[in-house]
Amino acid sequence: MRIALYGSRGKVGVVLEPALLAAGHAVVDGREAGPDGCDAAVDFTRPDAVVANVDRCLAAGVPVVIGTTGFDFGALNVRAKEAGVPCFHAPNFAQGAVLMMRFAEEAAKAFPRAEIVELHSEAKRDAPSGTAKATAARMGTDPTIHSVRLPGLVAHQEVIFGGPGETLTIRHDTTSREAFVPGVRLALEKVRELPPGLTVGLDALL
Ligand code: NAP
């Protein structure tokens, strides 16, 4: 595939671009070349840049895989539907994070009291993280979310459940941004088969 990558010089982009090239894709810099002539686009930029990038792709009829977090899903879903273009977003492309959310949803049935602690690099702009918000939505118990931003961290989350005389902790650690590559590649393979509009969550592709 020919892929327009937005955010190629960012912390995720510098890991993603060589992995996509190694998988046999042609990759162009979305900011410099635009999406015209591409089969799909990927955006790992920033909350205040993603919407304009996706709008350019929608105008060009190019499906988009969105990794950037902290944007308005609802508005983008409406515009992608109107444009007749499929888009996909996962708040977390790491396989272990998908399992963490699934396990937390299950545990919440037995433990209604829980809190989430999400820890990310100091450069992360949005808080709480998209993963923490998605986990809370799946648990359905309105857990308090605590956000930690410090140097030395990549992406980490604990969901701590408390009941009489016991606690249960589910923890996921992303130690390298390589963790996001398989999920992004899967989304790129599947995005063109999705219905127009925004599909959210890797579970929808598995
Ligand atoms: P980062 O290191 O800050 O990189 C962002 C990159 O986007 C920078 O190179 C920046 O370039 C570029 N950029 C800014 N505006 C742009 C525009 N209008 N068009 C094209 N490129 C633009 O951030 P990151 O750690 O790679 O993360 C990027 C986003 O992905 C964040 O929202 C983060 O929360 C999210 N994320 C999601 C997942 C997931 O699994 N869903 C995983 C990790 C990160 P300049 O500095 O030159 O402007």
mmCIF file of N, CA and C in Angstrom, residues 99-193:
data_model
loop_
_atom_site.group_PDB
_atom_site.id
_atom_site.type_symbol
_atom_site.label_atom_id
_atom_site.label_comp_id
_atom_site.label_asym_id
_atom_site.label_seq_id
_atom_site.Cartn_x
_atom_site.Cartn_y
_atom_site.Cartn_z
ATOM 1 N N LEU A 99 -6.266 -6.237 25.978
ATOM 2 C CA LEU A 99 -6.627 -7.275 26.963
ATOM 3 C C LEU A 99 -6.903 -6.646 28.325
ATOM 4 N N MET A 100 -6.084 -5.635 28.704
ATOM 5 C CA MET A 100 -6.301 -4.962 29.988
ATOM 6 C C MET A 100 -7.714 -4.383 30.062
ATOM 7 N N MET A 101 -8.159 -3.754 28.967
ATOM 8 C CA MET A 101 -9.505 -3.150 28.963
ATOM 9 C C MET A 101 -10.572 -4.232 29.073
ATOM 10 N N ARG A 102 -10.322 -5.343 28.354
ATOM 11 C CA ARG A 102 -11.293 -6.448 28.385
ATOM 12 C C ARG A 102 -11.381 -7.032 29.797
ATOM 13 N N PHE A 103 -10.217 -7.253 30.443
ATOM 14 C CA PHE A 103 -10.198 -7.829 31.796
ATOM 15 C C PHE A 103 -10.833 -6.857 32.794
ATOM 16 N N ALA A 104 -10.594 -5.565 32.600
ATOM 17 C CA ALA A 104 -11.153 -4.575 33.531
ATOM 18 C C ALA A 104 -12.684 -4.550 33.428
ATOM 19 N N GLU A 105 -13.187 -4.683 32.212
ATOM 20 C CA GLU A 105 -14.649 -4.732 32.021
ATOM 21 C C GLU A 105 -15.228 -5.932 32.775
ATOM 22 N N GLU A 106 -14.538 -7.064 32.683
ATOM 23 C CA GLU A 106 -14.993 -8.288 33.361
ATOM 24 C C GLU A 106 -14.928 -8.110 34.882
ATOM 25 N N ALA A 107 -13.800 -7.572 35.378
ATOM 26 C CA ALA A 107 -13.610 -7.436 36.829
ATOM 27 C C ALA A 107 -14.618 -6.460 37.436
ATOM 28 N N ALA A 108 -15.016 -5.455 36.642
ATOM 29 C CA ALA A 108 -15.949 -4.445 37.166
ATOM 30 C C ALA A 108 -17.308 -5.043 37.524
ATOM 31 N N LYS A 109 -17.614 -6.198 36.931
ATOM 32 C CA LYS A 109 -18.898 -6.844 37.267
ATOM 33 C C LYS A 109 -18.879 -7.344 38.706
ATOM 34 N N ALA A 110 -17.679 -7.751 39.189
ATOM 35 C CA ALA A 110 -17.566 -8.270 40.560
ATOM 36 C C ALA A 110 -17.166 -7.184 41.550
ATOM 37 N N PHE A 111 -16.412 -6.172 41.060
ATOM 38 C CA PHE A 111 -15.888 -5.114 41.938
ATOM 39 C C PHE A 111 -16.369 -3.751 41.432
ATOM 40 N N PRO A 112 -17.478 -3.241 41.921
ATOM 41 C CA PRO A 112 -17.963 -1.946 41.433
ATOM 42 C C PRO A 112 -17.080 -0.767 41.829
ATOM 43 N N ARG A 113 -16.250 -0.897 42.903
ATOM 44 C CA ARG A 113 -15.378 0.211 43.334
ATOM 45 C C ARG A 113 -14.000 0.040 42.701
ATOM 46 N N ALA A 114 -13.569 1.030 41.924
ATOM 47 C CA ALA A 114 -12.265 0.939 41.268
ATOM 48 C C ALA A 114 -11.756 2.331 40.952
ATOM 49 N N GLU A 115 -10.447 2.467 40.836
ATOM 50 C CA GLU A 115 -9.853 3.711 40.350
ATOM 51 C C GLU A 115 -8.782 3.362 39.315
ATOM 52 N N ILE A 116 -8.555 4.290 38.381
ATOM 53 C CA ILE A 116 -7.575 4.073 37.316
ATOM 54 C C ILE A 116 -6.422 5.048 37.514
ATOM 55 N N VAL A 117 -5.189 4.537 37.428
ATOM 56 C CA VAL A 117 -4.001 5.392 37.436
ATOM 57 C C VAL A 117 -3.330 5.221 36.086
ATOM 58 N N GLU A 118 -3.279 6.311 35.297
ATOM 59 C CA GLU A 118 -2.573 6.219 34.008
ATOM 60 C C GLU A 118 -1.326 7.089 34.069
ATOM 61 N N LEU A 119 -0.223 6.546 33.551
ATOM 62 C CA LEU A 119 1.084 7.219 33.658
ATOM 63 C C LEU A 119 1.696 7.299 32.265
ATOM 64 N N HIS A 120 2.081 8.508 31.850
ATOM 65 C CA HIS A 120 2.630 8.708 30.503
ATOM 66 C C HIS A 120 3.809 9.666 30.538
ATOM 67 N N SER A 121 4.511 9.722 29.398
ATOM 68 C CA SER A 121 5.650 10.624 29.259
ATOM 69 C C SER A 121 5.187 12.068 29.478
ATOM 70 N N GLU A 122 6.096 12.896 29.948
ATOM 71 C CA GLU A 122 5.744 14.281 30.282
ATOM 72 C C GLU A 122 5.286 15.082 29.060
ATOM 73 N N ALA A 123 5.595 14.556 27.831
ATOM 74 C CA ALA A 123 5.239 15.288 26.614
ATOM 75 C C ALA A 123 3.793 15.061 26.201
ATOM 76 N N LYS A 124 3.113 14.089 26.804
ATOM 77 C CA LYS A 124 1.736 13.807 26.378
ATOM 78 C C LYS A 124 0.836 14.992 26.695
ATOM 79 N N ARG A 125 0.089 15.453 25.690
ATOM 80 C CA ARG A 125 -0.669 16.701 25.836
ATOM 81 C C ARG A 125 -2.036 16.511 26.484
ATOM 82 N N ASP A 126 -2.699 15.368 26.213
ATOM 83 C CA ASP A 126 -4.059 15.208 26.738
ATOM 84 C C ASP A 126 -4.046 14.412 28.047
ATOM 85 N N ALA A 127 -4.987 14.735 28.915
ATOM 86 C CA ALA A 127 -5.189 14.004 30.164
ATOM 87 C C ALA A 127 -6.663 14.153 30.552
ATOM 88 N N PRO A 128 -7.343 13.073 31.017
ATOM 89 C CA PRO A 128 -6.821 11.716 31.095
ATOM 90 C C PRO A 128 -6.546 11.119 29.710
ATOM 91 N N SER A 129 -5.798 10.041 29.662
ATOM 92 C CA SER A 129 -5.451 9.410 28.390
ATOM 93 C C SER A 129 -6.697 8.806 27.735
ATOM 94 N N GLY A 130 -6.598 8.640 26.407
ATOM 95 C CA GLY A 130 -7.704 8.000 25.675
ATOM 96 C C GLY A 130 -7.944 6.591 26.175
ATOM 97 N N THR A 131 -6.872 5.898 26.534
ATOM 98 C CA THR A 131 -7.016 4.517 27.036
ATOM 99 C C THR A 131 -7.778 4.500 28.352
ATOM 100 N N ALA A 132 -7.443 5.451 29.248
ATOM 101 C CA ALA A 132 -8.131 5.489 30.544
ATOM 102 C C ALA A 132 -9.618 5.793 30.359
ATOM 103 N N LYS A 133 -9.932 6.731 29.456
ATOM 104 C CA LYS A 133 -11.350 7.067 29.227
ATOM 105 C C LYS A 133 -12.090 5.871 28.622
ATOM 106 N N ALA A 134 -11.421 5.166 27.679
ATOM 107 C CA ALA A 134 -12.065 4.004 27.051
ATOM 108 C C ALA A 134 -12.247 2.880 28.065
ATOM 109 N N THR A 135 -11.264 2.700 28.951
ATOM 110 C CA THR A 135 -11.382 1.657 29.980
ATOM 111 C C THR A 135 -12.555 1.969 30.904
ATOM 112 N N ALA A 136 -12.637 3.231 31.333
ATOM 113 C CA ALA A 136 -13.714 3.641 32.241
ATOM 114 C C ALA A 136 -15.075 3.429 31.585
ATOM 115 N N ALA A 137 -15.167 3.769 30.293
ATOM 116 C CA ALA A 137 -16.452 3.618 29.588
ATOM 117 C C ALA A 137 -16.853 2.145 29.544
ATOM 118 N N ARG A 138 -15.869 1.273 29.307
ATOM 119 C CA ARG A 138 -16.194 -0.160 29.233
ATOM 120 C C ARG A 138 -16.559 -0.714 30.611
ATOM 121 N N MET A 139 -15.937 -0.197 31.689
ATOM 122 C CA MET A 139 -16.256 -0.680 33.035
ATOM 123 C C MET A 139 -17.662 -0.242 33.450
ATOM 124 N N GLY A 140 -18.050 0.960 33.024
ATOM 125 C CA GLY A 140 -19.409 1.438 33.310
ATOM 126 C C GLY A 140 -19.660 1.794 34.753
ATOM 127 N N THR A 141 -18.596 1.905 35.570
ATOM 128 C CA THR A 141 -18.779 2.179 37.000
ATOM 129 C C THR A 141 -18.244 3.553 37.393
ATOM 130 N N ASP A 142 -17.924 4.378 36.399
ATOM 131 C CA ASP A 142 -17.464 5.752 36.608
ATOM 132 C C ASP A 142 -16.260 5.845 37.552
ATOM 133 N N PRO A 143 -15.197 5.088 37.277
ATOM 134 C CA PRO A 143 -14.025 5.140 38.173
ATOM 135 C C PRO A 143 -13.314 6.488 38.103
ATOM 136 N N THR A 144 -12.768 6.941 39.222
ATOM 137 C CA THR A 144 -11.907 8.126 39.220
ATOM 138 C C THR A 144 -10.632 7.793 38.448
ATOM 139 N N ILE A 145 -10.162 8.765 37.635
ATOM 140 C CA ILE A 145 -8.933 8.555 36.858
ATOM 141 C C ILE A 145 -7.859 9.519 37.362
ATOM 142 N N HIS A 146 -6.675 8.983 37.662
ATOM 143 C CA HIS A 146 -5.527 9.794 38.088
ATOM 144 C C HIS A 146 -4.503 9.797 36.955
ATOM 145 N N SER A 147 -4.015 10.975 36.569
ATOM 146 C CA SER A 147 -3.059 11.083 35.459
ATOM 147 C C SER A 147 -1.696 11.506 35.987
ATOM 148 N N VAL A 148 -0.666 10.762 35.627
ATOM 149 C CA VAL A 148 0.716 11.070 36.017
ATOM 150 C C VAL A 148 1.502 11.365 34.745
ATOM 151 N N ARG A 149 2.242 12.484 34.716
ATOM 152 C CA ARG A 149 3.089 12.827 33.558
ATOM 153 C C ARG A 149 4.497 13.081 34.075
ATOM 154 N N LEU A 150 5.438 12.194 33.714
ATOM 155 C CA LEU A 150 6.809 12.314 34.223
ATOM 156 C C LEU A 150 7.809 11.869 33.162
ATOM 157 N N PRO A 151 9.052 12.401 33.209
ATOM 158 C CA PRO A 151 10.083 11.862 32.323
ATOM 159 C C PRO A 151 10.334 10.391 32.672
ATOM 160 N N GLY A 152 10.777 9.627 31.686
ATOM 161 C CA GLY A 152 11.114 8.225 31.947
ATOM 162 C C GLY A 152 9.976 7.264 31.695
ATOM 163 N N LEU A 153 8.747 7.798 31.597
ATOM 164 C CA LEU A 153 7.587 6.929 31.360
ATOM 165 C C LEU A 153 7.286 6.848 29.867
ATOM 166 N N VAL A 154 6.700 5.733 29.406
ATOM 167 C CA VAL A 154 6.193 5.625 28.031
ATOM 168 C C VAL A 154 4.668 5.675 28.125
ATOM 169 N N ALA A 155 4.013 4.534 28.385
ATOM 170 C CA ALA A 155 2.552 4.500 28.569
ATOM 171 C C ALA A 155 2.239 3.327 29.484
ATOM 172 N N HIS A 156 1.583 3.623 30.601
ATOM 173 C CA HIS A 156 1.340 2.604 31.619
ATOM 174 C C HIS A 156 -0.053 2.853 32.215
ATOM 175 N N GLN A 157 -0.704 1.796 32.656
ATOM 176 C CA GLN A 157 -2.009 1.987 33.306
ATOM 177 C C GLN A 157 -2.265 0.884 34.319
ATOM 178 N N GLU A 158 -2.789 1.304 35.476
ATOM 179 C CA GLU A 158 -3.259 0.347 36.481
ATOM 180 C C GLU A 158 -4.743 0.569 36.705
ATOM 181 N N VAL A 159 -5.488 -0.508 36.764
ATOM 182 C CA VAL A 159 -6.879 -0.432 37.195
ATOM 183 C C VAL A 159 -6.939 -1.185 38.522
ATOM 184 N N ILE A 160 -7.254 -0.453 39.599
ATOM 185 C CA ILE A 160 -7.222 -1.037 40.942
ATOM 186 C C ILE A 160 -8.663 -1.188 41.437
ATOM 187 N N PHE A 161 -9.037 -2.421 41.707
ATOM 188 C CA PHE A 161 -10.380 -2.730 42.205
ATOM 189 C C PHE A 161 -10.290 -3.014 43.697
ATOM 190 N N GLY A 162 -11.235 -2.474 44.483
ATOM 191 C CA GLY A 162 -11.232 -2.706 45.923
ATOM 192 C C GLY A 162 -12.557 -3.266 46.388
ATOM 193 N N GLY A 163 -12.479 -4.320 47.220
ATOM 194 C CA GLY A 163 -13.676 -4.884 47.844
ATOM 195 C C GLY A 163 -13.354 -5.204 49.292
ATOM 196 N N PRO A 164 -14.324 -5.678 50.063
ATOM 197 C CA PRO A 164 -14.064 -5.985 51.471
ATOM 198 C C PRO A 164 -12.908 -6.975 51.618
ATOM 199 N N GLY A 165 -11.799 -6.538 52.229
ATOM 200 C CA GLY A 165 -10.684 -7.435 52.538
ATOM 201 C C GLY A 165 -9.812 -7.822 51.366
ATOM 202 N N GLU A 166 -9.988 -7.203 50.171
ATOM 203 C CA GLU A 166 -9.127 -7.581 49.037
ATOM 204 C C GLU A 166 -9.063 -6.470 47.995
ATOM 205 N N THR A 167 -7.972 -6.481 47.258
ATOM 206 C CA THR A 167 -7.867 -5.615 46.082
ATOM 207 C C THR A 167 -7.416 -6.472 44.901
ATOM 208 N N LEU A 168 -7.734 -6.005 43.713
ATOM 209 C CA LEU A 168 -7.285 -6.660 42.482
ATOM 210 C C LEU A 168 -6.710 -5.554 41.603
ATOM 211 N N THR A 169 -5.471 -5.746 41.113
ATOM 212 C CA THR A 169 -4.837 -4.750 40.255
ATOM 213 C C THR A 169 -4.556 -5.355 38.889
ATOM 214 N N ILE A 170 -5.001 -4.672 37.843
ATOM 215 C CA ILE A 170 -4.680 -5.071 36.470
ATOM 216 C C ILE A 170 -3.764 -3.985 35.927
ATOM 217 N N ARG A 171 -2.574 -4.372 35.484
ATOM 218 C CA ARG A 171 -1.588 -3.368 35.053
ATOM 219 C C ARG A 171 -1.033 -3.711 33.677
ATOM 220 N N HIS A 172 -0.898 -2.683 32.847
ATOM 221 C CA HIS A 172 -0.253 -2.848 31.540
ATOM 222 C C HIS A 172 0.848 -1.814 31.408
ATOM 223 N N ASP A 173 2.016 -2.255 30.895
ATOM 224 C CA ASP A 173 3.148 -1.353 30.675
ATOM 225 C C ASP A 173 3.572 -1.425 29.219
ATOM 226 N N THR A 174 3.620 -0.274 28.556
ATOM 227 C CA THR A 174 4.248 -0.182 27.239
ATOM 228 C C THR A 174 5.672 0.289 27.491
ATOM 229 N N THR A 175 6.655 -0.552 27.188
ATOM 230 C CA THR A 175 8.042 -0.191 27.459
ATOM 231 C C THR A 175 8.735 0.346 26.214
ATOM 232 N N SER A 176 8.114 0.106 25.036
ATOM 233 C CA SER A 176 8.672 0.622 23.783
ATOM 234 C C SER A 176 7.517 0.874 22.824
ATOM 235 N N ARG A 177 7.679 1.864 21.958
ATOM 236 C CA ARG A 177 6.600 2.195 21.015
ATOM 237 C C ARG A 177 6.464 1.151 19.909
ATOM 238 N N GLU A 178 7.366 0.152 19.880
ATOM 239 C CA GLU A 178 7.184 -0.995 18.969
ATOM 240 C C GLU A 178 5.869 -1.708 19.263
ATOM 241 N N ALA A 179 5.389 -1.590 20.497
ATOM 242 C CA ALA A 179 4.148 -2.275 20.886
ATOM 243 C C ALA A 179 2.960 -1.853 20.029
ATOM 244 N N PHE A 180 3.020 -0.642 19.448
ATOM 245 C CA PHE A 180 1.869 -0.137 18.686
ATOM 246 C C PHE A 180 1.872 -0.613 17.234
ATOM 247 N N VAL A 181 3.026 -1.130 16.760
ATOM 248 C CA VAL A 181 3.168 -1.425 15.322
ATOM 249 C C VAL A 181 2.194 -2.512 14.821
ATOM 250 N N PRO A 182 2.101 -3.687 15.480
ATOM 251 C CA PRO A 182 1.207 -4.718 14.934
ATOM 252 C C PRO A 182 -0.253 -4.247 14.839
ATOM 253 N N GLY A 183 -0.710 -3.490 15.831
ATOM 254 C CA GLY A 183 -2.093 -3.006 15.817
ATOM 255 C C GLY A 183 -2.330 -2.016 14.687
ATOM 256 N N VAL A 184 -1.346 -1.147 14.442
ATOM 257 C CA VAL A 184 -1.495 -0.171 13.348
ATOM 258 C C VAL A 184 -1.487 -0.897 12.007
ATOM 259 N N ARG A 185 -0.608 -1.897 11.871
ATOM 260 C CA ARG A 185 -0.572 -2.646 10.606
ATOM 261 C C ARG A 185 -1.893 -3.377 10.367
ATOM 262 N N LEU A 186 -2.451 -3.971 11.433
ATOM 263 C CA LEU A 186 -3.750 -4.645 11.301
ATOM 264 C C LEU A 186 -4.820 -3.647 10.862
ATOM 265 N N ALA A 187 -4.834 -2.478 11.494
ATOM 266 C CA ALA A 187 -5.839 -1.462 11.153
ATOM 267 C C ALA A 187 -5.685 -1.016 9.700
ATOM 268 N N LEU A 188 -4.440 -0.874 9.235
ATOM 269 C CA LEU A 188 -4.222 -0.466 7.836
ATOM 270 C C LEU A 188 -4.741 -1.533 6.869
ATOM 271 N N GLU A 189 -4.554 -2.802 7.240
ATOM 272 C CA GLU A 189 -5.045 -3.883 6.372
ATOM 273 C C GLU A 189 -6.567 -3.883 6.290
ATOM 274 N N LYS A 190 -7.238 -3.493 7.406
ATOM 275 C CA LYS A 190 -8.693 -3.650 7.487
ATOM 276 C C LYS A 190 -9.474 -2.368 7.224
ATOM 277 N N VAL A 191 -8.845 -1.202 7.315
ATOM 278 C CA VAL A 191 -9.628 0.044 7.348
ATOM 279 C C VAL A 191 -10.496 0.224 6.103
ATOM 280 N N ARG A 192 -9.992 -0.209 4.950
ATOM 281 C CA ARG A 192 -10.766 0.030 3.723
ATOM 282 C C ARG A 192 -12.032 -0.820 3.652
ATOM 283 N N GLU A 193 -12.081 -1.911 4.479
ATOM 284 C CA GLU A 193 -13.268 -2.779 4.494
ATOM 285 C C GLU A 193 -14.321 -2.290 5.483
#
